[in-house]
Tab-separated table of C-alpha atoms and ligand atoms in Angstrom:
chain	number	residue	atom	x	y	z
A	1097	UNK	CA	0.464	0.096	-0.235
A	1098	UNK	CA	1.579	3.449	-0.731
A	1099	UNK	CA	0.991	5.301	2.270
A	1100	UNK	CA	2.799	8.683	0.354
A	1101	UNK	CA	3.913	9.925	3.563
A	1102	UNK	CA	7.112	11.295	2.025
A	1103	UNK	CA	8.119	15.500	2.468
A	1104	UNK	CA	5.434	15.902	4.860
A	1105	UNK	CA	5.613	17.889	7.826
A	1106	UNK	CA	4.239	16.431	10.929
A	1107	UNK	CA	3.929	17.660	15.147
A	1108	UNK	CA	3.987	14.722	17.722
A	1109	UNK	CA	3.273	15.740	21.289
A	1110	UNK	CA	4.722	12.784	23.676
A	1111	UNK	CA	7.409	11.944	21.078
A	1112	UNK	CA	10.281	11.783	23.486
A	1113	UNK	CA	8.952	8.598	25.352
A	1114	UNK	CA	6.952	5.312	24.180
A	1115	UNK	CA	4.266	5.939	21.374
A	1116	UNK	CA	5.114	9.295	20.450
A	1117	UNK	CA	9.185	8.342	20.353
A	1118	UNK	CA	7.961	5.157	18.456
A	1119	UNK	CA	5.416	7.528	15.645
A	1120	UNK	CA	8.672	9.616	15.152
A	1121	UNK	CA	10.321	7.343	14.037
A	1122	UNK	CA	7.742	5.756	11.520
A	1123	UNK	CA	7.184	8.742	10.190
A	1124	UNK	CA	10.929	9.512	9.649
A	1125	UNK	CA	11.488	5.898	7.969
A	1126	UNK	CA	8.512	7.247	5.260
A	1127	UNK	CA	10.199	10.103	4.648
A	1128	UNK	CA	9.142	12.483	6.192
A	1129	UNK	CA	10.076	15.230	8.267
A	1130	UNK	CA	9.247	15.486	11.864
A	1131	UNK	CA	8.814	17.975	14.686
A	1132	UNK	CA	9.096	16.849	18.252
A	1133	UNK	CA	8.114	18.560	20.908
A	1134	UNK	CA	7.833	17.370	24.481
A	1135	UNK	CA	8.124	18.787	27.874
A	1136	UNK	CA	11.329	16.451	27.854
A	1137	UNK	CA	13.861	15.801	25.866
A	1138	UNK	CA	14.360	13.263	23.218
A	1139	UNK	CA	16.633	10.816	22.111
A	1140	UNK	CA	18.395	12.147	18.973
A	1141	UNK	CA	16.931	10.791	15.724
A	1142	UNK	CA	17.851	10.595	12.387
A	1143	UNK	CA	16.868	12.602	9.716
A	1144	UNK	CA	14.847	15.771	9.347
A	1145	UNK	CA	13.914	16.407	12.678
A	1146	UNK	CA	13.213	19.960	14.946
A	1147	UNK	CA	12.230	19.179	18.134
A	1148	UNK	CA	11.442	22.036	20.772
A	1149	UNK	CA	11.080	21.754	24.907
A	1150	UNK	CA	7.209	22.996	25.450
A	1151	UNK	CA	4.026	21.605	27.544
A	1152	UNK	CA	0.708	20.687	26.156
A	1153	UNK	CA	-0.788	22.273	29.499
A	1154	UNK	CA	1.255	25.199	29.306
A	1155	UNK	CA	-0.378	27.065	26.414
A	1156	UNK	CA	1.974	29.847	25.562
A	1157	UNK	CA	4.857	27.320	25.819
A	1158	UNK	CA	2.813	24.964	23.129
A	1159	UNK	CA	1.596	28.007	21.312
A	1160	UNK	CA	5.115	28.954	20.959
A	1161	UNK	CA	6.377	25.305	20.858
A	1162	UNK	CA	3.830	24.302	17.880
A	1163	UNK	CA	4.765	27.544	15.882
A	1164	UNK	CA	8.917	27.195	16.228
A	1165	UNK	CA	8.208	23.504	14.619
A	1166	UNK	CA	5.768	25.179	11.402
A	1167	UNK	CA	7.694	28.017	10.822
A	1168	UNK	CA	11.100	25.582	10.699
A	1169	UNK	CA	8.713	23.315	7.873
A	1170	UNK	CA	7.225	26.386	6.305
A	1171	UNK	CA	3.457	25.136	8.122
A	1172	UNK	CA	1.814	21.496	8.735
A	1173	UNK	CA	0.571	18.739	7.612
A	1174	UNK	CA	-0.071	16.458	9.790
A	1175	UNK	CA	-0.062	16.511	13.877
A	1176	UNK	CA	-0.183	14.059	15.825
A	1177	UNK	CA	-1.017	13.957	19.911
A	1178	UNK	CA	-0.068	11.194	22.205
A	1179	UNK	CA	1.984	13.049	25.089
A	1180	UNK	CA	-0.886	11.862	27.906
A	1181	UNK	CA	-0.024	10.171	31.809
A	1182	UNK	CA	-1.657	8.048	33.243
A	1183	UNK	CA	-2.103	9.988	36.899
A	1184	UNK	CA	-2.947	7.648	40.166
A	1185	UNK	CA	-3.475	4.114	38.188
A	1186	UNK	CA	-4.334	1.701	40.317
A	1187	UNK	CA	-5.453	3.927	43.652
A	1188	UNK	CA	-9.085	4.112	44.506
A	1189	UNK	CA	-11.613	6.787	43.710
A	1190	UNK	CA	-12.204	7.565	47.877
A	1191	UNK	CA	-8.368	8.692	47.732
A	1192	UNK	CA	-7.993	10.418	44.577
A	1193	UNK	CA	-8.052	14.138	44.746
A	1194	UNK	CA	-9.234	16.917	42.686
A	1195	UNK	CA	-6.069	18.175	41.656
A	1196	UNK	CA	-5.296	14.605	40.678
A	1197	UNK	CA	-7.499	14.661	38.576
A	1198	UNK	CA	-7.117	18.055	36.793
A	1199	UNK	CA	-3.631	16.728	36.004
A	1200	UNK	CA	-4.702	14.396	34.316
A	1201	UNK	CA	-7.930	16.460	32.207
A	1202	UNK	CA	-4.844	18.704	31.632
A	1203	UNK	CA	-2.956	16.696	29.469
A	1204	UNK	CA	-5.048	13.883	28.234
A	1205	UNK	CA	-8.183	16.582	27.190
A	1206	UNK	CA	-6.869	20.415	26.943
A	1207	UNK	CA	-3.352	19.437	25.770
A	1208	UNK	CA	-4.614	17.558	22.760
A	1209	UNK	CA	-7.457	20.415	22.482
A	1210	UNK	CA	-4.747	23.096	22.179
A	1211	UNK	CA	-2.002	20.979	20.085
A	1212	UNK	CA	-5.311	21.134	17.340
A	1213	UNK	CA	-5.839	25.350	17.745
A	1214	UNK	CA	-2.023	26.588	17.608
A	1215	UNK	CA	-1.709	23.977	14.962
A	1216	UNK	CA	-4.505	24.901	12.860
A	1217	UNK	CA	-2.506	28.595	11.654
A	1218	UNK	CA	-0.415	26.566	9.655
A	1219	UNK	CA	-1.513	23.364	8.374
A	1220	UNK	CA	-1.578	22.690	4.491
A	1221	UNK	CA	-3.760	21.419	2.535
A	1222	UNK	CA	-5.851	18.269	3.599
A	1223	UNK	CA	-4.448	18.055	6.644
A	1224	UNK	CA	-4.988	14.976	9.295
A	1225	UNK	CA	-4.553	14.945	12.899
A	1226	UNK	CA	-4.333	11.359	15.250
A	1227	UNK	CA	-4.985	12.075	18.539
A	1228	UNK	CA	-3.862	9.059	21.747
A	1229	UNK	CA	-7.250	7.869	22.969
A	1230	UNK	CA	-7.239	4.479	24.759
A	1231	UNK	CA	-9.210	1.278	24.844
A	1232	UNK	CA	-10.178	3.146	28.391
A	1233	UNK	CA	-12.311	4.978	26.278
A	1234	UNK	CA	-14.503	1.956	25.955
A	1235	UNK	CA	-13.784	-0.830	28.777
A	1236	UNK	CA	-12.895	-0.037	32.594
A	1237	UNK	CA	-10.585	-1.537	35.271
A	1238	UNK	CA	-10.786	0.274	38.537
A	1239	UNK	CA	-8.304	2.643	39.661
A	1240	UNK	CA	-8.594	4.444	37.212
A	1241	UNK	CA	-11.470	6.293	36.657
A	1242	UNK	CA	-9.941	10.505	35.964
A	1243	UNK	CA	-7.740	8.109	33.206
A	1244	UNK	CA	-10.806	6.414	31.696
A	1245	UNK	CA	-12.685	10.475	32.150
A	1246	UNK	CA	-9.441	11.760	30.312
A	1247	UNK	CA	-9.885	8.932	27.053
A	1248	UNK	CA	-13.492	9.333	26.502
A	1249	UNK	CA	-13.380	12.419	25.991
A	1250	UNK	CA	-10.911	12.148	23.407
A	1251	UNK	CA	-13.063	10.549	21.462
A	1252	UNK	CA	-15.975	12.612	22.359
A	1253	UNK	CA	-13.209	16.083	21.259
A	1254	UNK	CA	-12.237	14.221	18.069
A	1255	UNK	CA	-15.861	13.945	16.052
A	1256	UNK	CA	-16.149	18.095	17.551
A	1257	UNK	CA	-12.588	18.927	16.471
A	1258	UNK	CA	-13.787	16.693	12.809
A	1259	UNK	CA	-16.817	19.027	12.517
A	1260	UNK	CA	-15.171	22.057	14.029
A	1261	UNK	CA	-12.809	22.563	11.838
A	1262	UNK	CA	-13.778	21.962	7.168
A	1263	UNK	CA	-11.057	20.302	5.472
A	1264	UNK	CA	-8.941	18.932	8.647
A	1265	UNK	CA	-9.579	15.407	9.171
A	1266	UNK	CA	-9.974	14.729	12.678
A	1267	UNK	CA	-9.245	11.195	13.627
A	1268	UNK	CA	-8.240	8.599	17.604
A	1269	UNK	CA	-6.293	5.687	17.753
A	1270	UNK	CA	-7.539	3.366	20.825
A	1271	UNK	CA	-4.940	1.107	21.717
A	1272	UNK	CA	-5.125	-1.685	24.852
A	1273	UNK	CA	-2.193	-2.223	26.903
A	1274	UNK	CA	0.962	-1.306	24.915
A	1275	UNK	CA	4.701	-1.849	26.357
A	1276	UNK	CA	5.625	1.570	26.748
A	1277	UNK	CA	7.007	3.054	29.886
A	1278	UNK	CA	3.665	3.808	31.274
A	1279	UNK	CA	2.641	1.093	30.758
A	1280	UNK	CA	5.405	-0.354	33.009
A	1281	UNK	CA	5.256	2.210	35.311
A	1282	UNK	CA	1.636	1.280	35.751
A	1283	UNK	CA	1.599	-2.400	35.614
A	1284	UNK	CA	5.060	-3.762	35.855
A	1285	UNK	CA	6.373	-7.442	35.316
A	1286	UNK	CA	2.161	-8.054	34.327
A	1287	UNK	CA	3.449	-7.142	30.919
A	1288	UNK	CA	5.661	-10.014	30.081
A	1289	UNK	CA	2.881	-12.823	31.880
A	1290	UNK	CA	2.232	-15.569	29.006
A	1291	UNK	CA	-1.014	-14.934	26.855
A	1292	UNK	CA	-1.119	-10.910	27.980
A	1293	UNK	CA	-2.504	-9.259	25.318
A	1294	UNK	CA	0.454	-6.159	24.696
A	1295	UNK	CA	1.168	-4.749	21.694
A	1296	UNK	CA	4.171	-2.770	21.217
A	1297	UNK	CA	4.310	1.171	20.220
A	1298	UNK	CA	5.702	0.185	16.743
A	1299	UNK	CA	1.961	-1.069	16.029
A	1300	UNK	CA	0.740	1.937	17.645
A	1301	UNK	CA	2.188	3.712	15.230
A	1302	UNK	CA	1.924	2.408	12.428
A	1303	UNK	CA	-2.163	2.621	13.275
A	1304	UNK	CA	-1.813	6.651	13.824
A	1305	UNK	CA	0.543	6.420	9.814
A	1306	UNK	CA	-2.307	5.183	8.401
A	1307	UNK	CA	-4.934	7.821	9.517
A	1308	UNK	CA	-2.224	10.288	8.830
A	1309	UNK	CA	-1.848	8.883	5.576
A	1310	UNK	CA	-3.849	10.204	2.321
A	1311	UNK	CA	-4.957	5.791	2.490
A	1312	UNK	CA	-7.596	7.025	4.993
A	1313	UNK	CA	-8.736	10.143	2.781
A	1314	UNK	CA	-12.566	8.911	3.712
A	1315	UNK	CA	-12.118	8.352	7.600
A	1316	UNK	CA	-12.650	10.840	9.434
A	1317	UNK	CA	-14.072	11.767	13.346
A	1318	UNK	CA	-13.192	7.782	14.421
A	1319	UNK	CA	-12.336	6.381	16.738
A	1320	UNK	CA	-10.165	3.225	16.062
A	1321	UNK	CA	-10.101	0.859	18.659
A	1322	UNK	CA	-7.297	-1.905	18.419
A	1323	UNK	CA	-7.849	-4.644	21.535
A	1324	UNK	CA	-7.426	-7.917	20.111
A	1325	UNK	CA	-11.069	-7.904	19.958
A	1326	UNK	CA	-11.371	-7.932	23.828
A	1327	UNK	CA	-13.934	-5.805	24.142
A	1328	UNK	CA	-16.486	-7.568	21.329
A	1329	UNK	CA	-16.892	-10.294	23.535
A	1330	UNK	CA	-21.090	-10.498	24.907
A	1331	UNK	CA	-21.427	-11.802	28.050
A	1332	UNK	CA	-23.796	-14.712	26.122
A	1333	UNK	CA	-23.034	-18.056	27.772
A	1334	UNK	CA	-21.001	-19.361	23.917
B	1597	NAD	N1	1.006	2.920	27.248
B	1597	NAD	C1	-0.393	2.661	27.092
B	1597	NAD	O1	-0.601	1.454	27.162
B	1597	NAD	C2	-0.812	2.939	26.392
B	1597	NAD	C3	-2.348	2.358	26.062
B	1597	NAD	C4	-3.356	3.409	25.343
B	1597	NAD	C5	-2.862	4.334	25.244
B	1597	NAD	N2	-1.723	4.942	25.549
B	1597	NAD	C6	-1.588	6.756	25.153
B	1597	NAD	O2	-0.639	7.072	24.652
B	1597	NAD	C7	-0.166	8.332	25.161
B	1597	NAD	C8	1.190	7.944	24.517
B	1597	NAD	O3	1.632	7.386	25.873
B	1597	NAD	P1	3.029	6.461	26.308
B	1597	NAD	O4	2.669	4.442	26.636
B	1597	NAD	O5	4.273	5.879	25.107
B	1597	NAD	O6	3.292	6.839	27.204
B	1597	NAD	P2	5.419	7.850	27.972
B	1597	NAD	O7	4.805	7.571	29.151
B	1597	NAD	O8	6.116	6.588	27.573
B	1597	NAD	O9	4.700	8.640	27.184
B	1597	NAD	C9	4.373	10.336	26.833
B	1597	NAD	C10	5.638	11.332	26.844
B	1597	NAD	O10	4.528	12.116	27.300
B	1597	NAD	C11	5.600	12.910	27.448
B	1597	NAD	N3	4.593	13.955	28.623
B	1597	NAD	C12	3.701	13.888	29.332
B	1597	NAD	N4	3.211	14.871	30.117
B	1597	NAD	C13	3.359	15.801	28.900
B	1597	NAD	C14	2.694	17.737	29.110
B	1597	NAD	N5	2.429	17.690	30.053
B	1597	NAD	N6	3.427	17.940	27.921
B	1597	NAD	C15	4.533	17.675	26.800
B	1597	NAD	N7	4.625	16.451	26.589
B	1597	NAD	C16	4.297	15.939	28.576
B	1597	NAD	C17	6.467	12.698	28.183
B	1597	NAD	O11	8.073	13.159	28.481
B	1597	NAD	C18	6.228	11.527	27.161
B	1597	NAD	O12	7.509	11.667	26.233
B	1597	NAD	C19	-1.035	8.673	25.968
B	1597	NAD	O13	-1.712	9.538	25.057
B	1597	NAD	C20	-1.539	7.775	26.609
B	1597	NAD	O14	-2.270	7.976	26.971
B	1597	NAD	C21	-1.097	4.534	25.775
């Protein structure tokens, strides 16, 4: 399949680690030009790369970072919102503070809205936005209320942005557990248990590249749930 991403200018938030970093490598492998935006310094990557430090929860800081990347490349074709935090995963709601809830929403929800807002003036023809949602938008485990709420919001804001922004395709990918520093920090060696359904950051990067590419041209306002079919099972005893 032709993916047609060579030469495209791509901005990725959360590009210093995990899925964002895997996306950066995958876009570079396709010949794209990649702007890395993260509050941390990303590793050195081969290819046409421009990195800026910015916090997606700090609007002036993020606006400056997005503008710096867009000016460097002369516009933006693709925006990928990967920056995210899991927050107090595994903690009962009764022990979760309002500040902790706000911190998760600030990165996972407001940060995604703000990166699109500040990329808008720089978007080239037929741009694509791909946001990181999660299967936690659709299914829940105990001890994840703020994170699940934030990812449900990503699915809703994906639809809202697709409707709000004619000519801009906006989709989100919603993976189940991905082997990244975030998941390792929350789940540890559970990820290595035989048969545990875990995907690699590179798997998610391929889903992101498809949605970023003209190959997915008619797909807009959608959440792609990639969970090995875990959420498809009914309670019917057969
Ligand atoms: N790992 C999983 O199992 C999984 C599953 C589904 C969805 N996701 C989502 O994928 C995205 C990437 O997660 P990951 O697993 O690669 O995590 P990660 O911790 O490996 O990477 C997240 C990156 O986001 C950056 N970041 C966090 N807060 C930021 C902020 N305020 N400003 C700028 N950068 C910030 C971090 O510095 C880091 O580089 C997140 O949105 C996450 O919710 C992860």
